[in-house]
């Protein structure tokens, strides 16, 4: 299983690189990274693991965060369930993604964005499109199209940024971190 200390820290220069397009079929190593990442992200969101120091909660992980400069990432989204129902998750595996359209409307995560490579809170607003449509491929090389809104839209934009060597806090206005607070919708 993936360990927290295998995830690159923000100080690691490799996170700044622009990852390369992936050729299919994926290697066995890539498949392992995908499966281990999904396992980690799912475990990290389970209520029973909230106090477990082996996990920091995360929704997405890009290959470069594990030192692999290839254009793919996974997102594990917790789905709404009834109060006493077991937690449910939906997995997204996205290779060579392209944003094909996005809303004009911008939003930001009210509590700020988190990142498994950034082990600190960074105050400020990270502007994101409220809705985006992505085209890319799944792990088998089959074309996929995903429409994402709200939190999921933020997660996709955060991960695509990783593929381009951008960390979320670089999108915060340096002179006025809360610039846009009154013009963008918070979620
Ligand atoms: Zn991140």
XYZ file of N, CA and C and ligand atoms in Angstrom:
562
model
N 0.830 -1.208 0.000
C 0.000 0.000 0.000
C 0.868 1.264 0.000
N 0.323 2.287 -0.599
C 1.015 3.579 -0.675
C 1.192 4.174 0.729
N 2.386 4.723 0.972
C 2.608 5.379 2.267
C 2.690 6.885 2.064
N 2.263 7.587 3.106
C 2.232 9.046 3.045
C 3.602 9.622 2.662
N 4.678 9.005 3.169
C 6.009 9.563 2.894
C 6.512 9.277 1.470
N 5.723 8.537 0.684
C 6.086 8.332 -0.728
C 5.552 9.464 -1.594
N 4.679 10.296 -1.022
C 4.099 11.406 -1.782
C 5.051 12.595 -1.703
N 5.420 13.142 -2.871
C 6.391 14.240 -2.903
C 5.854 15.453 -2.155
N 6.764 16.113 -1.434
C 6.431 17.327 -0.711
C 6.583 18.533 -1.634
N 5.881 19.594 -1.319
C 5.896 20.808 -2.159
C 7.293 21.337 -2.458
N 8.255 21.043 -1.586
C 9.622 21.543 -1.804
C 10.333 20.781 -2.924
N 9.785 19.636 -3.290
C 10.433 18.807 -4.317
C 10.217 19.417 -5.702
N 11.340 19.701 -6.373
C 11.286 20.388 -7.669
C 10.536 19.603 -8.745
N 10.467 18.293 -8.574
C 9.787 17.481 -9.598
C 8.324 17.885 -9.769
N 7.747 18.437 -8.689
C 6.340 18.861 -8.782
C 6.153 20.035 -9.747
N 7.274 20.676 -10.118
C 7.193 21.835 -11.016
C 7.221 21.431 -12.489
N 7.494 20.185 -12.756
C 7.664 19.802 -14.162
C 6.319 19.600 -14.846
N 6.337 19.815 -16.159
C 5.146 19.543 -16.965
C 5.205 18.074 -17.362
N 4.217 17.316 -16.925
C 4.222 15.875 -17.190
C 3.966 15.591 -18.663
N 4.416 14.406 -19.092
C 4.343 14.040 -20.519
C 3.117 13.192 -20.826
N 2.630 13.329 -22.062
C 1.519 12.509 -22.539
C 1.871 11.029 -22.379
N 0.848 10.241 -22.109
C 1.032 8.815 -21.857
C 0.743 8.020 -23.126
N 1.563 7.019 -23.398
C 1.285 6.097 -24.508
C 0.649 4.837 -23.941
N -0.326 4.309 -24.666
C -0.971 3.068 -24.227
C -0.303 1.878 -24.898
N -0.351 0.686 -24.294
C -0.943 0.417 -22.981
C -0.099 0.969 -21.839
N -0.756 1.218 -20.713
C -0.033 1.642 -19.520
C 0.897 0.521 -19.055
N 1.978 0.898 -18.407
C 2.887 -0.113 -17.861
C 2.272 -0.708 -16.591
N 2.812 -1.847 -16.213
C 2.352 -2.488 -14.982
C 2.570 -1.556 -13.780
N 3.682 -0.801 -13.830
C 3.978 0.134 -12.743
C 2.898 1.222 -12.648
N 2.488 1.744 -13.821
C 1.434 2.766 -13.817
C 0.130 2.202 -13.245
N -0.214 0.987 -13.668
C -1.454 0.353 -13.169
C -1.375 0.197 -11.648
N -0.204 -0.205 -11.167
C -0.026 -0.349 -9.710
C -0.189 0.992 -9.007
N 0.400 2.031 -9.590
C 0.297 3.363 -8.986
C -1.165 3.800 -8.922
N -1.894 3.549 -10.005
C -3.325 3.914 -10.044
C -4.090 3.163 -8.951
N -3.889 1.857 -8.889
C -4.629 1.058 -7.898
C -4.257 1.448 -6.470
N -2.970 1.662 -6.234
C -2.533 2.037 -4.881
C -3.038 3.419 -4.490
N -3.087 4.320 -5.461
C -3.581 5.669 -5.179
C -5.058 5.636 -4.812
N -5.833 4.857 -5.571
C -7.267 4.751 -5.275
C -7.464 4.153 -3.887
N -6.684 3.134 -3.582
C -6.791 2.497 -2.269
C -6.466 3.518 -1.162
N -5.385 4.259 -1.376
C -4.981 5.245 -0.359
C -6.057 6.308 -0.168
N -6.517 6.883 -1.287
C -7.487 7.988 -1.202
C -8.792 7.525 -0.563
N -9.210 6.305 -0.902
C -10.444 5.770 -0.310
C -10.262 5.606 1.194
N -9.177 4.955 1.575
C -8.907 4.771 3.016
C -8.823 6.099 3.751
N -8.224 7.086 3.078
C -7.993 8.372 3.745
C -9.300 9.119 4.018
N -10.360 8.731 3.280
C -11.651 9.417 3.465
C -12.606 8.632 4.364
N -12.233 7.414 4.723
C -13.109 6.611 5.590
C -13.153 7.214 6.988
N -14.368 7.336 7.508
C -14.507 7.941 8.837
C -13.677 7.213 9.890
N -13.594 5.898 9.746
C -12.855 5.118 10.746
C -11.355 5.435 10.730
N -10.877 6.088 9.657
C -9.437 6.391 9.571
C -9.110 7.859 9.861
N -10.119 8.627 10.245
C -9.893 10.062 10.437
C -8.797 10.349 11.460
N -8.685 9.479 12.457
C -7.678 9.692 13.512
C -6.390 8.925 13.230
N -6.389 8.194 12.123
C -5.230 7.343 11.809
C -4.126 8.177 11.168
N -2.964 8.213 11.833
C -1.907 9.107 11.334
C -1.251 8.589 10.054
N -1.588 7.367 9.653
C -1.073 6.852 8.381
C -1.703 7.581 7.186
N -2.832 8.252 7.446
C -3.562 8.904 6.362
C -3.738 10.386 6.614
N -3.592 11.158 5.516
C -4.124 12.517 5.524
C -5.201 12.500 4.478
N -6.386 13.057 4.786
C -7.481 12.926 3.822
C -7.161 13.620 2.503
N -7.475 12.945 1.418
C -7.241 13.506 0.094
C -8.263 12.954 -0.872
N -8.528 13.724 -1.915
C -9.533 13.352 -2.904
C -8.877 12.962 -4.220
N -7.666 13.504 -4.458
C -7.018 13.230 -5.739
C -5.528 13.094 -5.598
N -4.949 12.417 -6.579
C -3.496 12.235 -6.589
C -3.062 12.134 -8.052
N -2.079 12.944 -8.412
C -1.537 12.901 -9.771
C -0.233 12.105 -9.749
N 0.092 11.484 -10.891
C 1.271 10.614 -10.956
C 2.535 11.344 -10.509
N 2.657 12.619 -10.866
C 3.876 13.359 -10.531
C 4.052 13.474 -9.016
N 2.968 13.398 -8.260
C 3.102 13.458 -6.801
C 3.805 12.214 -6.254
N 3.885 11.187 -7.103
C 4.648 9.996 -6.727
C 5.933 9.924 -7.551
N 6.284 11.051 -8.169
C 7.551 11.138 -8.895
C 7.492 10.644 -10.329
N 6.290 10.371 -10.841
C 6.128 9.855 -12.208
C 5.614 10.991 -13.102
N 6.447 11.510 -14.015
C 6.037 12.681 -14.806
C 5.162 12.320 -16.008
N 4.046 11.666 -15.740
C 3.124 11.260 -16.806
C 1.755 11.873 -16.552
N 1.050 12.149 -17.671
C -0.219 12.865 -17.551
C -1.376 11.940 -17.184
N -1.429 11.565 -15.930
C -2.623 10.874 -15.440
C -2.801 11.149 -13.946
N -4.053 11.016 -13.506
C -4.363 11.195 -12.085
C -5.589 10.380 -11.734
N -5.818 10.237 -10.437
C -7.055 9.596 -9.980
C -7.757 10.537 -9.006
N -9.065 10.437 -8.988
C -9.884 11.175 -8.019
C -10.858 10.181 -7.409
N -10.990 10.226 -6.094
C -11.956 9.385 -5.389
C -12.958 10.325 -4.724
N -14.185 10.266 -5.217
C -15.232 11.178 -4.751
C -16.172 10.451 -3.804
N -16.369 11.019 -2.620
C -17.344 10.426 -1.710
C -18.741 10.813 -2.169
N -19.614 9.828 -2.313
C -20.980 10.082 -2.782
C -21.903 10.257 -1.583
N -22.956 11.046 -1.750
C -23.892 11.215 -0.630
C -24.643 9.916 -0.321
N -24.788 9.626 0.960
C -25.557 8.440 1.386
C -26.391 8.828 2.594
N -27.247 7.913 3.009
C -28.036 8.142 4.215
C -27.147 8.136 5.444
N -27.669 8.671 6.520
C -26.871 8.877 7.728
C -26.191 7.607 8.234
N -26.926 6.487 8.178
C -26.368 5.250 8.744
C -25.883 4.280 7.670
N -25.894 4.736 6.424
C -25.427 3.869 5.340
C -23.908 3.903 5.270
N -23.317 2.825 4.767
C -21.852 2.853 4.611
C -21.433 3.899 3.578
N -20.232 4.430 3.744
C -19.733 5.432 2.796
C -19.572 4.803 1.412
N -19.877 5.619 0.398
C -19.745 5.144 -0.990
C -18.830 6.090 -1.746
N -18.072 5.527 -2.670
C -17.103 6.331 -3.405
C -17.206 6.065 -4.898
N -16.890 7.087 -5.675
C -16.777 6.908 -7.119
C -15.343 7.248 -7.524
N -14.753 6.370 -8.320
C -13.360 6.566 -8.737
C -13.288 7.111 -10.154
N -12.403 8.054 -10.359
C -12.108 8.551 -11.701
C -10.634 8.298 -11.981
N -10.379 7.644 -13.092
C -8.998 7.452 -13.558
C -8.910 8.178 -14.893
N -8.069 9.195 -14.957
C -8.055 10.050 -16.143
C -6.630 10.163 -16.697
N -6.499 9.791 -17.965
C -5.193 9.817 -18.630
C -5.257 10.826 -19.780
N -4.202 11.597 -19.942
C -4.106 12.607 -21.014
C -5.344 13.510 -21.100
N -5.744 14.114 -19.993
C -6.979 14.916 -20.015
C -6.833 16.239 -20.754
N -7.937 16.660 -21.359
C -8.030 18.000 -21.956
C -9.321 18.637 -21.452
N -9.255 19.898 -21.053
C -10.480 20.618 -20.698
C -11.098 21.099 -22.011
N -12.286 20.590 -22.353
C -12.891 20.976 -23.623
C -13.854 22.151 -23.479
N -14.398 22.357 -22.284
C -15.197 23.566 -22.056
C -15.295 23.814 -20.559
N -15.607 25.077 -20.223
C -15.791 25.400 -18.807
C -16.757 26.559 -18.670
N -17.347 26.658 -17.491
C -18.280 27.754 -17.222
C -17.507 29.061 -17.098
N -18.210 30.148 -17.366
C -17.661 31.468 -17.045
C -17.645 31.657 -15.528
N -18.672 31.096 -14.896
C -18.799 31.303 -13.452
C -17.618 30.707 -12.704
N -17.088 31.486 -11.755
C -15.962 31.026 -10.948
C -16.437 30.758 -9.517
N -15.809 29.799 -8.894
C -16.099 29.463 -7.502
C -14.774 29.271 -6.762
N -14.863 29.113 -5.459
C -13.679 28.720 -4.688
C -14.114 27.894 -3.486
N -13.212 27.088 -3.004
C -13.492 26.256 -1.835
C -13.368 27.129 -0.591
N -14.478 27.255 0.127
C -14.513 28.173 1.264
C -13.443 27.840 2.311
N -13.215 26.554 2.531
C -12.227 26.157 3.542
C -10.818 26.091 2.968
N -10.678 26.511 1.716
C -9.367 26.445 1.070
C -9.157 25.074 0.458
N -8.201 24.975 -0.449
C -7.906 23.679 -1.052
C -6.841 22.976 -0.247
N -6.880 21.663 -0.301
C -5.841 20.877 0.348
C -5.111 20.071 -0.710
N -3.928 19.618 -0.356
C -3.134 18.847 -1.302
C -2.240 17.917 -0.495
N -2.151 16.676 -0.928
C -1.329 15.716 -0.176
C 0.154 16.063 -0.254
N 0.521 16.962 -1.170
C 1.921 17.411 -1.254
C 2.167 18.688 -0.456
N 1.120 19.254 0.117
C 1.268 20.531 0.835
C 0.771 20.318 2.263
N 1.714 20.098 3.166
C 1.350 19.722 4.533
C 1.225 20.955 5.421
N 0.395 21.896 5.006
C 0.150 23.115 5.790
C -1.101 23.763 5.217
N -1.688 24.634 6.005
C -2.844 25.381 5.504
C -2.343 26.623 4.795
N -2.894 26.902 3.630
C -2.520 28.117 2.919
C -3.779 28.960 2.759
N -3.863 30.070 3.522
C -5.072 30.877 3.432
C -5.147 31.626 2.109
N -6.376 31.792 1.609
C -6.557 32.545 0.376
C -7.514 31.850 -0.569
N -7.880 32.582 -1.599
C -8.872 32.099 -2.554
C -8.201 31.545 -3.803
N -8.590 30.316 -4.150
C -8.098 29.685 -5.382
C -9.268 29.691 -6.368
N -9.233 30.615 -7.351
C -10.376 30.698 -8.266
C -10.444 29.482 -9.196
N -11.639 28.916 -9.325
C -11.842 27.741 -10.199
C -13.131 27.915 -10.979
N -13.198 27.272 -12.139
C -14.455 27.267 -12.890
C -15.482 26.408 -12.147
N -16.724 26.883 -12.120
C -17.772 26.146 -11.407
C -18.081 24.815 -12.085
N -17.949 24.781 -13.409
C -18.243 23.563 -14.170
C -17.200 23.393 -15.267
N -16.767 22.179 -15.455
C -15.868 21.915 -16.588
C -16.222 20.587 -17.240
N -15.869 20.489 -18.519
C -15.997 19.214 -19.228
C -14.601 18.797 -19.672
N -14.293 17.552 -19.375
C -12.957 17.008 -19.663
C -13.085 15.826 -20.610
N -12.192 15.764 -21.577
C -12.064 14.553 -22.376
C -10.690 13.962 -22.131
N -10.621 12.658 -22.174
C -9.345 11.988 -21.955
C -9.547 10.505 -22.180
N -8.783 9.711 -21.473
C -8.833 8.261 -21.652
C -8.835 7.597 -20.288
N -9.434 6.411 -20.223
C -9.341 5.641 -18.984
C -8.055 4.810 -19.012
N -7.879 3.973 -18.011
C -6.621 3.220 -17.892
C -6.441 2.204 -19.020
N -7.543 1.897 -19.722
C -7.455 0.940 -20.827
C -7.222 1.636 -22.166
N -7.204 2.964 -22.133
C -7.006 3.715 -23.369
C -8.315 4.031 -24.081
N -9.433 3.764 -23.424
C -10.737 4.078 -24.022
C -11.080 5.534 -23.762
N -11.624 6.227 -24.802
C -11.966 7.641 -24.603
C -13.059 7.828 -23.553
N -12.902 8.866 -22.738
C -13.921 9.182 -21.738
C -14.207 10.685 -21.784
N -15.418 11.021 -21.353
C -15.812 12.429 -21.262
C -16.479 12.604 -19.908
N -16.035 13.586 -19.144
C -16.565 13.777 -17.787
C -17.045 15.211 -17.639
N -18.260 15.371 -17.148
C -18.740 16.710 -16.783
C -18.684 16.807 -15.267
N -18.029 17.829 -14.782
C -17.866 17.958 -13.331
C -18.336 19.339 -12.901
N -18.927 19.381 -11.715
C -19.373 20.670 -11.179
C -19.001 20.762 -9.710
N -18.985 21.969 -9.228
C -18.759 22.228 -7.806
C -17.464 21.581 -7.307
N -17.531 20.858 -6.187
C -16.307 20.324 -5.577
C -15.519 19.430 -6.544
N -16.262 18.629 -7.309
C -15.581 17.732 -8.253
C -14.872 18.532 -9.352
N -15.489 19.616 -9.765
C -14.867 20.491 -10.765
C -13.561 21.076 -10.225
N -13.584 21.498 -8.958
C -12.360 22.015 -8.328
C -11.292 20.917 -8.289
N -11.715 19.712 -7.925
C -10.749 18.603 -7.824
C -10.083 18.334 -9.181
N -10.874 18.338 -10.251
C -10.302 18.092 -11.577
C -9.321 19.191 -11.974
N -9.686 20.431 -11.707
C -8.786 21.533 -12.072
C -7.495 21.472 -11.247
N -7.621 21.093 -9.975
C -6.447 20.949 -9.097
C -5.497 19.880 -9.658
N -6.059 18.741 -10.082
C -5.204 17.649 -10.574
C -4.592 17.985 -11.935
N -5.367 18.620 -12.811
C -4.820 19.008 -14.120
C -3.683 20.010 -13.916
N -3.830 20.883 -12.938
C -2.728 21.798 -12.598
C -1.450 21.020 -12.257
N -1.592 19.938 -11.497
C -0.408 19.134 -11.153
C 0.312 18.653 -12.419
N -0.466 18.266 -13.437
C 0.147 17.764 -14.679
C 0.935 18.871 -15.376
N 0.592 20.108 -15.064
C 1.281 21.260 -15.666
C 2.269 21.917 -14.696
N 2.544 21.247 -13.595
C 3.555 21.733 -12.657
C 3.096 22.872 -11.771
N 1.777 22.996 -11.594
C 1.232 24.111 -10.807
C 0.632 23.585 -9.505
N 1.017 24.207 -8.388
C 0.404 23.874 -7.098
C -0.673 24.905 -6.779
N -1.694 24.477 -6.027
C -2.894 25.306 -5.875
C -2.594 26.698 -5.337
N -1.604 26.796 -4.419
C -1.394 28.104 -3.776
C -0.769 29.127 -4.722
N -0.236 28.637 -5.861
C 0.294 29.571 -6.855
C -0.830 30.368 -7.520
N -2.064 29.899 -7.366
C -3.213 30.604 -7.950
C -3.824 31.622 -6.982
N -3.284 31.675 -5.765
C -3.774 32.656 -4.791
C -3.094 33.998 -5.055
N -3.867 35.050 -5.070
C -3.333 36.405 -5.281
C -2.332 36.729 -4.161
N -1.088 36.992 -4.547
C -0.036 37.142 -3.531
C -0.177 38.425 -2.712
N -0.652 39.483 -3.366
C -0.752 40.745 -2.640
C -2.078 40.857 -1.894
N -3.094 40.116 -2.376
C -4.417 40.200 -1.757
C -5.053 38.801 -1.796
N -4.659 37.936 -0.845
C -5.052 36.514 -0.914
C -6.562 36.276 -0.970
N -7.339 37.222 -0.455
C -8.791 37.017 -0.462
C -9.480 37.851 -1.544
N -8.686 38.267 -2.524
C -9.237 38.966 -3.670
C -10.262 38.059 -4.373
N -11.456 38.621 -4.637
C -12.491 37.827 -5.312
C -13.521 37.268 -4.368
N -13.298 37.468 -3.077
C -14.205 36.914 -2.068
C -15.664 37.323 -2.324
N -15.827 38.555 -2.806
C -17.194 39.061 -2.974
C -17.723 38.915 -4.397
N -16.873 38.495 -5.302
C -17.330 38.360 -6.695
C -17.468 36.908 -7.112
N -16.925 35.992 -6.339
C -17.032 34.570 -6.671
C -17.879 33.876 -5.622
N -18.496 32.791 -6.056
C -19.316 32.003 -5.131
C -18.415 31.024 -4.385
N -18.636 30.906 -3.067
C -17.851 29.922 -2.300
C -18.674 28.651 -2.152
N -17.991 27.543 -2.113
C -18.696 26.270 -1.882
C -18.049 25.557 -0.702
Zn -2.607 18.387 -5.010
